Coordinates of C-alpha atoms in Angstrom, one line a residue:
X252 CA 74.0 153.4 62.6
X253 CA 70.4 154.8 62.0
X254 CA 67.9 151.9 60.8
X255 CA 65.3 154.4 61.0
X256 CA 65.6 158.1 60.2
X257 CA 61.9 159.6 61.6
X258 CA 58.3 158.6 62.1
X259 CA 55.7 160.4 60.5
X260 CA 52.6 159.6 62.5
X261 CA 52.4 156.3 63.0
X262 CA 55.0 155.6 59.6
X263 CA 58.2 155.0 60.1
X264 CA 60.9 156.0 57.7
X265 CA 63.7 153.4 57.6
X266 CA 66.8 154.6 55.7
X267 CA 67.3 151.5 53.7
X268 CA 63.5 151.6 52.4
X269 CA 64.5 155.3 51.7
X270 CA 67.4 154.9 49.6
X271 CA 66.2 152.0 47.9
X272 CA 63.7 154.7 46.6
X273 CA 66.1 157.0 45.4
X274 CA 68.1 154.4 43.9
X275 CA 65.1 153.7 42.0
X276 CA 63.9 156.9 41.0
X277 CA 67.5 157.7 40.2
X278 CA 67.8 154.5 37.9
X279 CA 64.2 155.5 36.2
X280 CA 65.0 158.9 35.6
X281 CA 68.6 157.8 33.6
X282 CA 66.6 154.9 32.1
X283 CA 64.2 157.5 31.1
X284 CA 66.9 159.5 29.4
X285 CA 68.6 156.5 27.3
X286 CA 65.1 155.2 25.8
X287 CA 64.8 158.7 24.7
X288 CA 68.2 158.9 23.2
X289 CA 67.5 155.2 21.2
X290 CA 64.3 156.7 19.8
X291 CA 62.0 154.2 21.7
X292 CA 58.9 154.9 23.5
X293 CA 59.1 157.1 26.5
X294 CA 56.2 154.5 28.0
X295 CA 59.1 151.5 27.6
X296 CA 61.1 153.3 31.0
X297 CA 57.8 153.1 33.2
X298 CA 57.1 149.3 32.5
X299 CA 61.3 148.5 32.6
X300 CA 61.8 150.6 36.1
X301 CA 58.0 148.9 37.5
X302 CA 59.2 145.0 36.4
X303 CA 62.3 146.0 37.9
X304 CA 60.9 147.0 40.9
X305 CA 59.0 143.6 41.4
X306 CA 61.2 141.2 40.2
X307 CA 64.3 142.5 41.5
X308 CA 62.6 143.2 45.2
X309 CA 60.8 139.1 44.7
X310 CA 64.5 138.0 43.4
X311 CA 66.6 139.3 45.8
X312 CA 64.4 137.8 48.9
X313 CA 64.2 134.6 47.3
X314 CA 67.7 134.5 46.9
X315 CA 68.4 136.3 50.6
X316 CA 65.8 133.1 52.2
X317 CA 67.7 130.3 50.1
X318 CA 71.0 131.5 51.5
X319 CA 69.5 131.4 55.1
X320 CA 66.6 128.6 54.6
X321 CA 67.6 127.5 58.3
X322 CA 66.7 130.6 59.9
X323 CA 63.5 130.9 57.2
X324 CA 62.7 127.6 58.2
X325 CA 63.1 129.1 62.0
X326 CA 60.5 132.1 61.1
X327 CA 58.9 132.0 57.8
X328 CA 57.1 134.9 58.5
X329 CA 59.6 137.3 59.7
X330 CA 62.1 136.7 57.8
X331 CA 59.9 136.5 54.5
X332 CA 58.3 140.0 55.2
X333 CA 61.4 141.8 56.8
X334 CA 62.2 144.8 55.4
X335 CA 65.6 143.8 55.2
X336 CA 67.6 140.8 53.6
X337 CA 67.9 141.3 50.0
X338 CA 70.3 139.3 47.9
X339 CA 71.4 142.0 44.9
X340 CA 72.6 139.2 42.3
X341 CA 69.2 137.5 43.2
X342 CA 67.1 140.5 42.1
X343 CA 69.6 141.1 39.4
X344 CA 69.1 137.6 37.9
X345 CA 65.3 137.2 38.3
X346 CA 64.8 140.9 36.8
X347 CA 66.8 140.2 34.1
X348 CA 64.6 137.4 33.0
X349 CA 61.6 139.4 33.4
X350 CA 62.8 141.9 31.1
X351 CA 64.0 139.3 28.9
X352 CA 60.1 138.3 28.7
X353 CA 58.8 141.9 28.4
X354 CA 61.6 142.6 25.3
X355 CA 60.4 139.3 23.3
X356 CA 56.9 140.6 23.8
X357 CA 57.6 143.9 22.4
X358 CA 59.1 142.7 20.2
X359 CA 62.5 144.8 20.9
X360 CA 65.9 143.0 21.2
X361 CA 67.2 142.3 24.9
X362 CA 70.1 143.5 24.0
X363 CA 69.0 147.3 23.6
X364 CA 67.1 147.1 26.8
X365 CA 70.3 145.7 28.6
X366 CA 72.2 148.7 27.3
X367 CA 69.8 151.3 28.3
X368 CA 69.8 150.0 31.4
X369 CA 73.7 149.5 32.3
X370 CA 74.2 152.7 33.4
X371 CA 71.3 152.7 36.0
X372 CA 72.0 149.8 37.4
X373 CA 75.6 150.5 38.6
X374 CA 74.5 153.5 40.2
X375 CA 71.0 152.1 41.6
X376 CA 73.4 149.5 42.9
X377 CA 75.5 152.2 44.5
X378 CA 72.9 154.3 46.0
X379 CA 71.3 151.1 47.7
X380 CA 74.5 150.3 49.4
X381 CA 74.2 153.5 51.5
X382 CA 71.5 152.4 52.8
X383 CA 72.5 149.0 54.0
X384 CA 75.5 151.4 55.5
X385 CA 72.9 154.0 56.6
X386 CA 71.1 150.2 58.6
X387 CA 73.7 148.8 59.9
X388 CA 72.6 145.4 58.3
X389 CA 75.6 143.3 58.1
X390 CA 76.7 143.9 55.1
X391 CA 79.6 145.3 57.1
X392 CA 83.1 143.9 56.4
X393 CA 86.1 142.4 58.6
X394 CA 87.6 144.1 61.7
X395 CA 90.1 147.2 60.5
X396 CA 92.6 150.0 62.2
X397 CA 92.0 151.4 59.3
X398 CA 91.5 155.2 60.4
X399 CA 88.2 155.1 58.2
X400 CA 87.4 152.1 60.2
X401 CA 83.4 152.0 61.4
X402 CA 81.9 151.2 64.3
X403 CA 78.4 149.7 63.9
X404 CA 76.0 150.3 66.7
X405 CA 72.3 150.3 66.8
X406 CA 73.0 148.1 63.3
X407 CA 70.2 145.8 62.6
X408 CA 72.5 142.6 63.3
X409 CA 70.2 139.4 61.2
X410 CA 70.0 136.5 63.7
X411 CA 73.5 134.0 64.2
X412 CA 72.0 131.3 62.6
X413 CA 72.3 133.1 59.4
X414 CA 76.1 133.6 60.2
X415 CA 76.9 129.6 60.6
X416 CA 79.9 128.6 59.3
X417 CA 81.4 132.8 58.1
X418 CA 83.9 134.5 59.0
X419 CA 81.9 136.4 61.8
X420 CA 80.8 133.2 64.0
X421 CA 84.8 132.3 64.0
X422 CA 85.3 136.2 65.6
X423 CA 82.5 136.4 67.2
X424 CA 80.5 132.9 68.6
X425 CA 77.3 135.4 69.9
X426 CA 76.9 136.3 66.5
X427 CA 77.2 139.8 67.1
X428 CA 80.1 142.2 65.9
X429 CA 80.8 144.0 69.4
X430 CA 80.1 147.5 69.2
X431 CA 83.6 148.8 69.4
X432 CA 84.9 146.9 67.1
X433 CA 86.1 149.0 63.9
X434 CA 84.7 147.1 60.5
X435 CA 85.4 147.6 56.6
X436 CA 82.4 150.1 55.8
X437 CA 82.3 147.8 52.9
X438 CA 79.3 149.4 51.5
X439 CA 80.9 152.8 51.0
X440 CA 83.2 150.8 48.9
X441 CA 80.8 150.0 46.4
X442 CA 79.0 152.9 46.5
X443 CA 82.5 154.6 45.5
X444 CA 83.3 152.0 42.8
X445 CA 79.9 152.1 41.5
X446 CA 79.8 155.6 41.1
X447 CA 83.0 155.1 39.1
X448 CA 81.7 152.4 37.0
X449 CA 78.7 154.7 36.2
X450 CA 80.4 157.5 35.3
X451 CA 82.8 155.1 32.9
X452 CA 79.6 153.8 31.5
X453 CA 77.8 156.8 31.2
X454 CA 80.7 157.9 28.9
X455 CA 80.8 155.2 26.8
X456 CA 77.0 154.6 26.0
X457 CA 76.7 156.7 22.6
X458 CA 79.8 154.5 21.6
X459 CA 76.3 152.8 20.0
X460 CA 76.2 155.7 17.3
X461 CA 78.1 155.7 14.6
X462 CA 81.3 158.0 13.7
X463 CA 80.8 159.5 10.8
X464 CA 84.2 162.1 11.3
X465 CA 85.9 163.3 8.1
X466 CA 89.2 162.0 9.5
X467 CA 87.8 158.5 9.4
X468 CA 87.5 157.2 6.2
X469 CA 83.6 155.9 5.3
X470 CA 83.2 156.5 8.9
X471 CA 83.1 154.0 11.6
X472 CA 80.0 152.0 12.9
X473 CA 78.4 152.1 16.2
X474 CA 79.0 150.1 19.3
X475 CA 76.8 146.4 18.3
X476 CA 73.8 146.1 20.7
X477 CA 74.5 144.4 23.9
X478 CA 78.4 145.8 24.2
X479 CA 77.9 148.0 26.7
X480 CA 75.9 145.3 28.7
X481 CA 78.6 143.0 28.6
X482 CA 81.0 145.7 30.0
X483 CA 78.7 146.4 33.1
X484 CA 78.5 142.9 34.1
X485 CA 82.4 142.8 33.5
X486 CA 83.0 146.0 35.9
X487 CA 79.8 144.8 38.5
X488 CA 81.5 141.4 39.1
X489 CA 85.2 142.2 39.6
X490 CA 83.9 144.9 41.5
X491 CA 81.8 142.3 43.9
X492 CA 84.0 139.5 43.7
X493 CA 86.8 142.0 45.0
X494 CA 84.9 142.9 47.9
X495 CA 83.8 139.6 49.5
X496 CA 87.4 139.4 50.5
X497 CA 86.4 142.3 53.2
X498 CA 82.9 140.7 54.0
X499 CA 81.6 138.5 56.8
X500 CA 80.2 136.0 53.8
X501 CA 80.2 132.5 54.5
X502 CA 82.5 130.7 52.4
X503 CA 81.3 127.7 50.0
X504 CA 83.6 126.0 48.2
X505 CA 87.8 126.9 47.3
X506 CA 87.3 129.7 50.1
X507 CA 84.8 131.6 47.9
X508 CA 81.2 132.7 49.1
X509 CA 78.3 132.5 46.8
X510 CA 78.3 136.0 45.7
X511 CA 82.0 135.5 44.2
X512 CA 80.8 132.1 42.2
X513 CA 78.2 134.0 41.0
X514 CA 80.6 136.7 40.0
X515 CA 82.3 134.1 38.6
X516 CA 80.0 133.6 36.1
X517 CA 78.8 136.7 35.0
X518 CA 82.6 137.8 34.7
X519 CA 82.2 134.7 32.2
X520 CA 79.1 136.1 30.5
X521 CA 80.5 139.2 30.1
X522 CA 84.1 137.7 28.3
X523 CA 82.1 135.4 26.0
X524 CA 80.0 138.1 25.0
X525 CA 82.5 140.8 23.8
X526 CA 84.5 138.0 22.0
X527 CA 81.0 136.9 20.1
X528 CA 80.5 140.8 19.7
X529 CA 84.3 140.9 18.3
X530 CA 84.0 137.9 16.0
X531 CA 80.9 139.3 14.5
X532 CA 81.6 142.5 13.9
X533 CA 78.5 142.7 10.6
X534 CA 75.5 141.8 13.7
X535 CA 73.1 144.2 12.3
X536 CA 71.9 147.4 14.6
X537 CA 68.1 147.5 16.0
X538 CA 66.5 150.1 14.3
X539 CA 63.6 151.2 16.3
X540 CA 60.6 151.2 14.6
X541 CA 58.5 155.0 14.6
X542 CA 56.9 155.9 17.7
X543 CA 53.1 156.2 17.5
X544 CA 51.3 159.3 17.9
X545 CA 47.9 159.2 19.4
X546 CA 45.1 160.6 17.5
X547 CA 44.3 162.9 20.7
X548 CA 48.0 164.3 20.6
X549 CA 47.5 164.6 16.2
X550 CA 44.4 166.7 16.8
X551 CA 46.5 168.8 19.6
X552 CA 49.5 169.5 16.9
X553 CA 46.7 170.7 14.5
X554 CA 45.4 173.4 16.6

């Protein structure tokens, strides 16, 4: 694999830190796009993409070191700095709640937020998993012959002790997948389903507007806020939970690793939502309040 791509100098471009930018730019630039289409202020998609950034980098490590607290507990320093070793439902989780925060302050429903941001997510999610491919960093699944199976050498393989007790100390005691050893390029799954869970959601998000078609008498209302949400988390949990079953994830409790629970209960979130969406159909629609124009921009307009 290729960890790092070139060096600039002394700077060393790594190729996960590199497409975890993209994904990010990516994800801003669609976010970007939805605010605009809700009628919200274009200033909301900088604020969303930078708590996003923070809280979904802070979440995922935390998550990442409490899955592996011996080997934290080994080298607090390394492994709390590495550029690697990021938990995704972690960051997911702990950026949710920071937007949560932001919304209530802004006085703007979650809900809206959470639907502009579905799209970008499944394929921010997507584009990062090239780069754990791209790094080699064991997110790599079982052993394959599988004619697409991948070897992957020069892989930054995390320490064994974070491998007690998964499916890869059983294979392989040393801790390390030999290098000729064909694997489930599990992240090129994702990316693929992710891309096709975008595209599905990318579709479907001006379901929010109504249909006002002559066909249709009095029309037909809009998507309620928080729909589409529900549907990602939905689509991003079956999608997870399906892979583990290729991954080298230790396994917790009724053969499931930690990842699945927690798809688990999203998948849940997700059901309970669309049922409280169905059952109350007459939720009224956030109706974004006018955008401010600066004096400095009036004074422009009058020219």
């Amino acid at each position: 694999m290729y960890p790092e791509l070139f060096k600039i100098g002394p700077f060393t471009v790594y190729s996960y830190g590199l497409m975890l930018g993209i994904a990010f730019i990516t994800a801003s630039w669609l976010l970007t796009k939805e605010i605009e289409r809700k009628k919200l202020n274009p200033n909301l998609a900088t604020e969303i993409t930078i708590l996003a950034i923070v809280f979904g980098i802070v979440g995922a490590k935390l998550l990442h070191l409490i899955e592996n607290f011996d080997a934290f507990l080994n080298d607090p320093v390394g492994m709390a700095f590495s550029p690697g070793g990021l938990t995704f439902f972690g960051g997911l989780v702990l950026a949710i709640f920071a937007i949560w925060i932001y919304a209530r302050r802004k006085k703007i429903p979650f809900l809206v937020i959470a639907d502009a941001t579905a799209p970008a997510l499944a394929l921010a999610y997507g584009i990062g998993r090239i780069g754990c491919h791209l790094a080699g960093d064991g997110d790599y699944g079982i052993p394959t012959n599988l004619p697409w199976g991948t070897n992957y050498e020069n892989g930054t393989v995390p320490p064994s002790i974070m491998f007690q007790g998964s499916e890869i100390a059983k294979n392989y005691p040393g801790g390390i997948v030999p290098n000729n050893t064909p694997l489930h390029p599990t992240p090129i799954y994702e990316f693929l389903i992710c891309v096709i869970i975008f595209t599905i959601l990318w579709k479907l998000r001006k379901k929010d507007l109504p249909d006002l078609s002559a066909d249709k008498a009095g029309g037909k209302a809009g998507w309620i806020d928080g729909k589409l949400f529900m549907i990602y988390l939905l689509f991003i949990s079956i999608e997870r939970f399906s892979v583990e079953f290729l991954r080298l994830n230790p396994r917790i409790i009724f053969d499931l690793s930690e990842a699945q629970l927690i798809s688990v209960g999203l998948f849940f979130v997700g059901i309970i939502g669309l049922i409280y969406f169905a059952k109350n159909k007459d939720l009224k629609k956030f109706i974004p309040p006018p955008i401010e124009v600066s004096q400095k921009s009036k004074g422009k307009g009058q020219k």
